[in-house]
Coordinates of C-alpha atoms in Angstrom, one line a residue:
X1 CA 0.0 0.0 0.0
X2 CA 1.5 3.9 -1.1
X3 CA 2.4 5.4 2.0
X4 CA 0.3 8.5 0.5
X5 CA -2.7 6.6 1.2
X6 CA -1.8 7.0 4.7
X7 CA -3.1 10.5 5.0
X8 CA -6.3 10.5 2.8
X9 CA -8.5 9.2 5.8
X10 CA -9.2 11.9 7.8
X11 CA -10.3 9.2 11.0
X12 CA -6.3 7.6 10.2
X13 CA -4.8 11.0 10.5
X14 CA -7.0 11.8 13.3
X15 CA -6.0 8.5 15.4
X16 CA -2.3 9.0 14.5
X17 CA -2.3 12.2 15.8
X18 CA -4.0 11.7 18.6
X19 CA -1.2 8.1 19.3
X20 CA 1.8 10.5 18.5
X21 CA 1.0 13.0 20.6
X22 CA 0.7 10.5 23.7
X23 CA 3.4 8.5 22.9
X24 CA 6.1 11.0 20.9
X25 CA 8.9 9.0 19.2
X26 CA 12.3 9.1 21.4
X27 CA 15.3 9.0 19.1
X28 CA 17.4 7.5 22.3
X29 CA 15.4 4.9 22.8
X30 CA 17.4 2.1 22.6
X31 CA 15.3 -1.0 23.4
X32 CA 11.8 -1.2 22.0
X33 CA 10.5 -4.4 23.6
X34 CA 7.2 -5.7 21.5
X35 CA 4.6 -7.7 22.3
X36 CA 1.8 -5.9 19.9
X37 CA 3.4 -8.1 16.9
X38 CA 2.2 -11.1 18.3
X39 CA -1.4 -10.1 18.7
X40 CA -4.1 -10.3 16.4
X41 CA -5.6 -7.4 14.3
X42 CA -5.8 -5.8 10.9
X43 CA -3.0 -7.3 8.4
X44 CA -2.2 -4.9 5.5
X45 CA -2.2 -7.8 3.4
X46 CA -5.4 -9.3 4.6
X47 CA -8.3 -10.2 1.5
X48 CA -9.9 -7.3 2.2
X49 CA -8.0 -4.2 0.8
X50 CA -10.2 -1.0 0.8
X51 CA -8.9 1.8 1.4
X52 CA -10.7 3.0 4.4
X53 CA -10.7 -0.2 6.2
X54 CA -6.7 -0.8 6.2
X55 CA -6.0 2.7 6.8
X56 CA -8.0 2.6 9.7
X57 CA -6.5 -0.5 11.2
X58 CA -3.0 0.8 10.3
X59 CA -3.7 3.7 12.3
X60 CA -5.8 2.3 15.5
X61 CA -2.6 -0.9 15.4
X62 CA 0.7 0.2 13.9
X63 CA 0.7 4.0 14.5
X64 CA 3.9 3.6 16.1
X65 CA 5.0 2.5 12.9
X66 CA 4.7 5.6 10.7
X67 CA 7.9 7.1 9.9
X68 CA 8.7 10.1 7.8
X69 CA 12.1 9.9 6.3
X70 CA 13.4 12.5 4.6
X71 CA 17.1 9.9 4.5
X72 CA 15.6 8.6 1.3
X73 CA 15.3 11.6 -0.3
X74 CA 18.1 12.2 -3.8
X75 CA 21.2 13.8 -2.0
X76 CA 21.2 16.7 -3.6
X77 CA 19.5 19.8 -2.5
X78 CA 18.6 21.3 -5.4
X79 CA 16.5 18.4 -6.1
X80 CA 15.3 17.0 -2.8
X81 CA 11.8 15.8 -2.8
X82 CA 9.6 16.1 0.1
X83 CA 10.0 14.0 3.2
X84 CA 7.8 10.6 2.7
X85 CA 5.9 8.7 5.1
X86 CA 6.7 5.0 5.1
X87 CA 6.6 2.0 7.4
X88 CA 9.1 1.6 10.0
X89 CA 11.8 -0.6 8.7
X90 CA 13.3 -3.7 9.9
X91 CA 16.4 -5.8 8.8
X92 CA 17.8 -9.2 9.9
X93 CA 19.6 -12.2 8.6
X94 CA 21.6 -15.3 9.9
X95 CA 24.8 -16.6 8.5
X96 CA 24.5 -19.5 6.1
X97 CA 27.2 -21.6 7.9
X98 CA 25.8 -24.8 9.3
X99 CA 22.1 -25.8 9.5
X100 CA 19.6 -23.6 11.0
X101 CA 18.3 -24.8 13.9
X102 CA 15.2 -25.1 16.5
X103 CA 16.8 -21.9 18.0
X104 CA 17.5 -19.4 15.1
X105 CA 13.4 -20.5 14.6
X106 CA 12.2 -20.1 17.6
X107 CA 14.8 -16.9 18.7
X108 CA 14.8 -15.2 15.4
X109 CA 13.0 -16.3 12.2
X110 CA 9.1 -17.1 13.9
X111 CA 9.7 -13.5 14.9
X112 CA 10.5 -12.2 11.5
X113 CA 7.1 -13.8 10.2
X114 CA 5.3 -11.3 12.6
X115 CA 7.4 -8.3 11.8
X116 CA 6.6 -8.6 8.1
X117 CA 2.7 -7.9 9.1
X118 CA 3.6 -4.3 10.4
X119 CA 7.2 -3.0 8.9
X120 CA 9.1 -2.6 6.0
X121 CA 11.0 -5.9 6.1
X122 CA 14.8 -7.0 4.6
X123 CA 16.1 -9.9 5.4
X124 CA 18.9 -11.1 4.1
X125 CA 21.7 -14.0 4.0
X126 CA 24.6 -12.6 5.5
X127 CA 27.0 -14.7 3.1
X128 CA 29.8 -12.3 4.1
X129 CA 29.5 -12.6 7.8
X130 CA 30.6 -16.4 6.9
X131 CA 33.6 -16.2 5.8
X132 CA 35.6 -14.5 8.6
X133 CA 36.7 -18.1 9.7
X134 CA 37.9 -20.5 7.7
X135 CA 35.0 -21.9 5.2
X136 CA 34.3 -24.5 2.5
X137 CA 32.9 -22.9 -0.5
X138 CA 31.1 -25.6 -1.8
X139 CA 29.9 -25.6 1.5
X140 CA 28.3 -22.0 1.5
X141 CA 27.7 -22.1 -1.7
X142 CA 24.7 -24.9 -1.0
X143 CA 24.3 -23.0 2.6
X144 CA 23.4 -19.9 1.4
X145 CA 20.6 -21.4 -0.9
X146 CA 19.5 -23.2 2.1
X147 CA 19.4 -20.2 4.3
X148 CA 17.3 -18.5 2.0
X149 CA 15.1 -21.7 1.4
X150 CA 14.5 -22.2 4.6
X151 CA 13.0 -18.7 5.6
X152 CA 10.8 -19.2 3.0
X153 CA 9.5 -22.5 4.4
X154 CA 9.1 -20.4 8.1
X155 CA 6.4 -18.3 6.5
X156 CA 8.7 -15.3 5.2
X157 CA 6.3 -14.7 2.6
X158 CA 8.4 -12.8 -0.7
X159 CA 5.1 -10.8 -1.3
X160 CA 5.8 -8.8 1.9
X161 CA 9.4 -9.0 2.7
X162 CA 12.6 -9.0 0.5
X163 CA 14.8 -11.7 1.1
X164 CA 18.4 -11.4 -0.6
X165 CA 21.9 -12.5 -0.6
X166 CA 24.2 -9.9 1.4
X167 CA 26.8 -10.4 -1.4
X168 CA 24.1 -9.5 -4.0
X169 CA 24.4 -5.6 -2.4
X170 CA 28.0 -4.3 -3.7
X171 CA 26.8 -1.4 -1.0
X172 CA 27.2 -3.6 1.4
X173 CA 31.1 -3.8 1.3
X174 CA 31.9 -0.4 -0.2
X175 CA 29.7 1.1 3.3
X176 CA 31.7 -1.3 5.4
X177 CA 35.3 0.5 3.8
X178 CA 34.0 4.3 4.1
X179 CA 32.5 3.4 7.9
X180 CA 36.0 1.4 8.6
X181 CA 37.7 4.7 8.1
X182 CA 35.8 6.3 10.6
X183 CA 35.4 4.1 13.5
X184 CA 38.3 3.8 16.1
X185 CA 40.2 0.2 16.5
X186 CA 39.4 0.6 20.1
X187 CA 36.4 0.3 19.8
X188 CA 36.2 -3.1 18.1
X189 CA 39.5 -4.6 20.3
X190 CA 36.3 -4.3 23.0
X191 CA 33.8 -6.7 21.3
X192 CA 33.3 -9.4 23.3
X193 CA 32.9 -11.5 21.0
X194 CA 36.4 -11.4 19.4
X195 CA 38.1 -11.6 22.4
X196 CA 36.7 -15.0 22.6
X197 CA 37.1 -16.2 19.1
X198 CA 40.7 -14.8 18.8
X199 CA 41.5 -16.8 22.2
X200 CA 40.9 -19.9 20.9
X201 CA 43.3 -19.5 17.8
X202 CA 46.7 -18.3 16.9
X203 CA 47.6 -15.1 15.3
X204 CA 48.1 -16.1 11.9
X205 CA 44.6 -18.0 12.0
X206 CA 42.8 -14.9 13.1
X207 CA 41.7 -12.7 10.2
X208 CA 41.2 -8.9 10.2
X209 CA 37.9 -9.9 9.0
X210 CA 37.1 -11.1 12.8
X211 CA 38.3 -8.3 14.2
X212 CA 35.9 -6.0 11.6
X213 CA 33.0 -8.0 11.3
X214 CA 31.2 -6.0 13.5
X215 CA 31.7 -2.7 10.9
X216 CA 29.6 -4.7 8.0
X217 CA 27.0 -5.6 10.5
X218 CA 26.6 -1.3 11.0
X219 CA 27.1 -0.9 7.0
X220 CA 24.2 -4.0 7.3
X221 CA 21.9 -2.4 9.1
X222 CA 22.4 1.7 8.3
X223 CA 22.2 1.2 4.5
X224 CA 18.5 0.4 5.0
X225 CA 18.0 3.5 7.2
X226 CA 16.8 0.8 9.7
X227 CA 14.3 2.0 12.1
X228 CA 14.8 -1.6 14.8
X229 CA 16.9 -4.6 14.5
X230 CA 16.0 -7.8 16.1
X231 CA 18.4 -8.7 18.4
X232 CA 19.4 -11.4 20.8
X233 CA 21.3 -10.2 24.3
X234 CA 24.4 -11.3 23.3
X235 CA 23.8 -9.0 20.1
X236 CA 23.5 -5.9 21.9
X237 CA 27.4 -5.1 21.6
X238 CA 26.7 -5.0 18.2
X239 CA 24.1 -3.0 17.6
X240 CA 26.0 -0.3 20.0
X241 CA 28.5 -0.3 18.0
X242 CA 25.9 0.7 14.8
X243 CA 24.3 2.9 17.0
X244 CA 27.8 4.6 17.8
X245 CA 29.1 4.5 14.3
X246 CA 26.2 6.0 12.8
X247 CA 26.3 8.9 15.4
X248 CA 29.8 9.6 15.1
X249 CA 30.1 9.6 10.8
X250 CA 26.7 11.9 11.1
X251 CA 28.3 14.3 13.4
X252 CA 31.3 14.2 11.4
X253 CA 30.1 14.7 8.0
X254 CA 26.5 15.3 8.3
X255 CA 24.4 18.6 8.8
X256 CA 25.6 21.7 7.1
X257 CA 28.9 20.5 6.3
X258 CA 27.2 18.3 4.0
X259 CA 25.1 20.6 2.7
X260 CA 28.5 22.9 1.7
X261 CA 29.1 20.1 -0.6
X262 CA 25.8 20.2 -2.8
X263 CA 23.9 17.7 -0.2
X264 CA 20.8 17.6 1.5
X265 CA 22.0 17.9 4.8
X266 CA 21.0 17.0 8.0
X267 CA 21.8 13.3 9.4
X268 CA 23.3 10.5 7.3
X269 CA 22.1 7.5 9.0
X270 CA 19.1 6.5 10.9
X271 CA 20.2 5.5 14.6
X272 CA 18.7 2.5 15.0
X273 CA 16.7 0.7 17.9
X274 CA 16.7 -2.9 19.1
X275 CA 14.0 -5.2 19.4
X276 CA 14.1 -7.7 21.4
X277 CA 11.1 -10.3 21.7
X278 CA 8.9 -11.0 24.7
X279 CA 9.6 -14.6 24.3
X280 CA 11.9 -17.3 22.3
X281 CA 14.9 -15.0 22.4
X282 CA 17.3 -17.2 23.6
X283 CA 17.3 -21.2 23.1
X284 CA 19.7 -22.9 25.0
X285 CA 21.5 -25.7 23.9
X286 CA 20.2 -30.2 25.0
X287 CA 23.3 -30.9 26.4
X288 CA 23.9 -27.4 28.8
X289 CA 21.0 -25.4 29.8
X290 CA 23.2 -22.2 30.3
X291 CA 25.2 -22.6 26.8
X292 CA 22.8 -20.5 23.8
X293 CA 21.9 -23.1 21.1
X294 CA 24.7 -23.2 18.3
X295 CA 25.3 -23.9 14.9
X296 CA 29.3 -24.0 15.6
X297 CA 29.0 -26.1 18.8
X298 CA 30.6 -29.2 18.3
X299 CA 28.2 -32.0 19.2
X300 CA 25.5 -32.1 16.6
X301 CA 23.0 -34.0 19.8
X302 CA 23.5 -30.0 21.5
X303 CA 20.7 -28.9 19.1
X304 CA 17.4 -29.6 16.9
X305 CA 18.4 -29.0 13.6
X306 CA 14.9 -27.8 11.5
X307 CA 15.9 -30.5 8.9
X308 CA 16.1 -33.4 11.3
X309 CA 14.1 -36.4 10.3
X310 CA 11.5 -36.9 13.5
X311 CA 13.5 -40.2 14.3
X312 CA 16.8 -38.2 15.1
X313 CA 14.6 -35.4 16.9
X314 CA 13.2 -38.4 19.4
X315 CA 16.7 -39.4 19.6
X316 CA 18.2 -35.8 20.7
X317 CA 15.5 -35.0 23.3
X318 CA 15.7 -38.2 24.7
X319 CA 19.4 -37.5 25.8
X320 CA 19.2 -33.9 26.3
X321 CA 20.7 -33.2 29.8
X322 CA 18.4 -32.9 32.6
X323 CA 18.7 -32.9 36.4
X324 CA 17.6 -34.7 39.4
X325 CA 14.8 -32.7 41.0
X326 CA 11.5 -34.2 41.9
X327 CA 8.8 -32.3 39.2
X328 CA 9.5 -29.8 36.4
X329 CA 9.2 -25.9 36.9
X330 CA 9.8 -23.0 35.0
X331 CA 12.4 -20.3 36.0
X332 CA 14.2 -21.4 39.0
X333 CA 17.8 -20.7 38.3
X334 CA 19.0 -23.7 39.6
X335 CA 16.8 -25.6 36.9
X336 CA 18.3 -24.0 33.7
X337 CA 17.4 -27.1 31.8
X338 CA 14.2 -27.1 32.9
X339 CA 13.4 -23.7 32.1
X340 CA 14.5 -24.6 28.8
X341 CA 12.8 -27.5 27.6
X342 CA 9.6 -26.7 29.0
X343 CA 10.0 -23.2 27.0
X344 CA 10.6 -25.2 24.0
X345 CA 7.5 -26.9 24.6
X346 CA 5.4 -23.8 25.2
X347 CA 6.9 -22.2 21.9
X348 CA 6.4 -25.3 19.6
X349 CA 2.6 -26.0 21.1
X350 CA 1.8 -22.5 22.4
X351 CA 0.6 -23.1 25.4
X352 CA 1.1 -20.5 28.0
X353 CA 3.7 -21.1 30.4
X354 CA 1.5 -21.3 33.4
X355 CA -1.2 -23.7 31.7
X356 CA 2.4 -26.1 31.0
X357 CA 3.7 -25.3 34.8
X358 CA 0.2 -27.0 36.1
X359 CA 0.1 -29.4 33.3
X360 CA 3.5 -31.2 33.9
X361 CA 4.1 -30.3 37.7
X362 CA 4.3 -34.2 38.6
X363 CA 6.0 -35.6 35.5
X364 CA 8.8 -37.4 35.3
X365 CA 11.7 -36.6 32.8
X366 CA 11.0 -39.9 30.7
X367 CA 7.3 -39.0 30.2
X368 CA 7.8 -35.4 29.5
X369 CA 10.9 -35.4 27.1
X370 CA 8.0 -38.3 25.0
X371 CA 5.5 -35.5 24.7
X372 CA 7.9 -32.5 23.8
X373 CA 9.2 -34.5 20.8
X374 CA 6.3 -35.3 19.5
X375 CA 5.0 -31.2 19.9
X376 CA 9.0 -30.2 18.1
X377 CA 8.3 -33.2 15.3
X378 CA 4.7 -31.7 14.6
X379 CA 5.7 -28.5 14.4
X380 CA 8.6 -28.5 12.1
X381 CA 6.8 -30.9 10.4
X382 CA 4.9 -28.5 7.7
X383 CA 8.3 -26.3 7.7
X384 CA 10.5 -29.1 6.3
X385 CA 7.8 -29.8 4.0
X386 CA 7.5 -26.7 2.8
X387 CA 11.4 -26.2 2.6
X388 CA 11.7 -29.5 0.4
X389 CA 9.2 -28.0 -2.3
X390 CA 11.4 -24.7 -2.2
X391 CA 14.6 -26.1 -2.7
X392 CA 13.3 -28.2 -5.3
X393 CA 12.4 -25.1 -7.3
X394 CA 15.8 -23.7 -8.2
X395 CA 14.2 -21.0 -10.9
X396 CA 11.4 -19.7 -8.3
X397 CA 14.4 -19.3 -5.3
X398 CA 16.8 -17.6 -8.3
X399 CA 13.5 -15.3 -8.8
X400 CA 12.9 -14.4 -5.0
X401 CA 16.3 -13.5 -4.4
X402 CA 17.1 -11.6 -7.6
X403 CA 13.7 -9.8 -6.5
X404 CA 14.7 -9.5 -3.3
X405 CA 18.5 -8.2 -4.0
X406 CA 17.2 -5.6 -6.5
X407 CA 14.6 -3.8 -4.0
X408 CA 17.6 -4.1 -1.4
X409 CA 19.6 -2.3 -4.0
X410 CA 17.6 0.6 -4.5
X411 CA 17.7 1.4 -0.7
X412 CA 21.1 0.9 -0.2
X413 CA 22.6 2.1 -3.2
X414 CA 20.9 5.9 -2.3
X415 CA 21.9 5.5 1.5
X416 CA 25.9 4.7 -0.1
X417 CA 25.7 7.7 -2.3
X418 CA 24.7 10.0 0.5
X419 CA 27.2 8.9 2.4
X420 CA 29.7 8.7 0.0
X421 CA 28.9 12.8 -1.3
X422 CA 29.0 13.6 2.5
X423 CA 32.3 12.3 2.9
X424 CA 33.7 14.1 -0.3
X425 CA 33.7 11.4 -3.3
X426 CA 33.4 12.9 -6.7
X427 CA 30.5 11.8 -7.9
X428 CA 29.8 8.7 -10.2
X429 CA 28.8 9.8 -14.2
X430 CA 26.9 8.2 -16.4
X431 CA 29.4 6.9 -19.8
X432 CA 29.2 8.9 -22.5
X433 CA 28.7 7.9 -26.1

């Protein structure tokens, strides 16, 4: 739907003034927890596609969602256009190295099927990301088709969100370059999550790559002018990082000094916000209930792969670790496995947690793990069935992601320019016959 159509109801204008004026937008805010995506309502894509009726239930549901964005406007400003109104905007991805498991499901990619319903969505195969440790590219070659298969087959639906190949962006890496240049090595020597990579090999197996990841996850997520990212905990480093990048090359080369140059001005980059999920954010792994599940942990029994044939599923909750107290309960820290499974089993049935806390109370650990494998088998059941018809279609994937990649394009390629006249690149011209 036009984002002009927004403002030709006078009850939609009416409600989102009335919403912005209780609830004013905080550019600060860095944590936007959401619960509203998993409730029910109007869907923008829903049979019924008057005008009236889903402008009304954009405005009484997703007002909060509205932005105006004058980013995406041509960078010069002799010929800026007005500020547009569009959908808040959200981008994610997961490397294609390994197989996508119960957790990137159930943590990440359920999530993304709800975002699509109220935001601008991109997400994307972050191909890239993958090769900072050694890689097999046969390997991610077939990986990265995978990846993209299998958020199709989790209800990513390529009618509402664009799903793309990082590589497929040349912005991508040219952003990373310009926003490497401005971003101070101390800053990244302070990511946890080098420290810990690095430690476990020697210098000459470390690349710079590790060390500079976390610069093409900002390039990532500011060439879409991203309004929220959906993050895990152990993200938030990262999306700090972005958050302090993009503030720091907008103060540099933003407002009127970019103007000077022929530019529109004002900020570069969109500071982004996280979201983080009211539940299924962080799956922990069958063999330690205080380890996150992991594609690069080495015992392949640690997690439910989505791809898993129901006889290996049985098989991997049958031996997931458990403990020795009488009953199961939910949140009691010395129960971490507990807490775990039984979350599991409230994410893959959707029962609520206190309906599951009275419902398995006096079970034993024999009868409950029987019942939770047969509520992860049934629910990944459609998903693989759905994934085998997908990657079975090679030219209707090749479609989706050239679709996806040349949408992603247009957005990132005007963000790169900006940034690029801000910083003082002579401009790119057209060939000449």
């Amino acid at each position: 739907m036009p984002a002009s159509l927004l403002f030709r109801s006078p009850l939609a204008l009416r409600t989102l003034h009335t919403y912005l004026s209780k609830h004013p937008y905080r550019r600060h805010s860095k944590i936007l927890r959401h619960s509203a995506v998993n409730s029910g309502g109007c869907s923008l894509h829903s049979s019924a596609r008057t005008p009236t009726h889903n402008l009304s239930c954009r405005a009484t549901h997703c007002a909060a969602e509205i932005a105006t964005d004058s980013a995406l406007s041509p960078a010069s400003s002799k010929t800026q256009a007005p500020a547009t109104a569009r959908r808040k905007r959200v981008l994610s991805g997961v490397q294609p190295t390994g197989t996508l498991h119960l957790g990137n499901y159930l943590g990440a990619i359920r999530n993304w099927v709800n975002l699509q319903e109220l935001y601008e969505t991109y997400f994307c195969v972050v191909d890239l990301h993958a090769i900072t440790l050694p890689h097999e590219p046969k390997a991610l070659l077939e990986a990265t088709r995978q990846s993209a298969a299998t958020y199709i087959a989790c209800g990513i639906d390529p009618e509402r969100a664009n799903i793309f190949v990082q590589s497929h962006v040349s912005a991508h890496a040219e952003l990373a370059w310009l926003l490497s240049c401005g971003t101070p090595i101390g800053w990244l020597r302070k990511m946890v999550q080098f420290k810990e990579k690095s430690q476990t090999r020697g210098a000459e197996e470390v690349s710079t790559g590790l060390l500079t990841y976390p610069v093409l996850m900002a390039a990532d997520i500011l060439l879409y002018q991203t309004d929220v990212v959906p993050v895990g905990n152990d993200q938030m480093q990262h999306l700090e990082l972005a958050r302090d990048i993009a503030e720091r090359m907008n103060s540099k080369y933003g407002g009127n000094k970019w103007k000077k140059l022929g530019g529109r001005g004002g900020r570069i980059f969109k500071v982004p916000d996280a979201f983080i999920a009211p539940v299924g954010a962080r799956v922990m792994s069958l063999t330690d209930g205080s380890s996150k599940m992991s594609k690069s942990a080495e015992l392949d029994a640690s997690r439910i792969n989505l791809l898993d044939d129901p006889k290996l599923i049985q098989q991997k909750v049958k031996r997931a670790k458990t403990d020795t107290f009488e009953g199961l309960e939910f949140s009691n820290p010395d129960r971490p496995e507990a807490t775990n499974l039984l979350g599991i089993y409230s994410l893959c049935t959707g029962v609520s947690m206190d309906v599951i806390a009275e419902e398995v109370k006096d079970m034993r650990w024999g009868q409950f793990k029987s019942t939770l494998a047969d509520a992860v088998v049934a629910h990944l059941e459609p998903i693989q069935q759905r994934y085998h018809e997908v990657i079975a279609d090679s030219t209707y994937l090749d479609q989706v992601l050239a679709k996806g990649a040349e949408e992603a394009n247009k957005t990132a390629n005007l963000t790169l320019e900006n940034c690029r006249q801000a910083m003082g690149f002579t401009p790119k011209y057209a060939a000449r016959n």
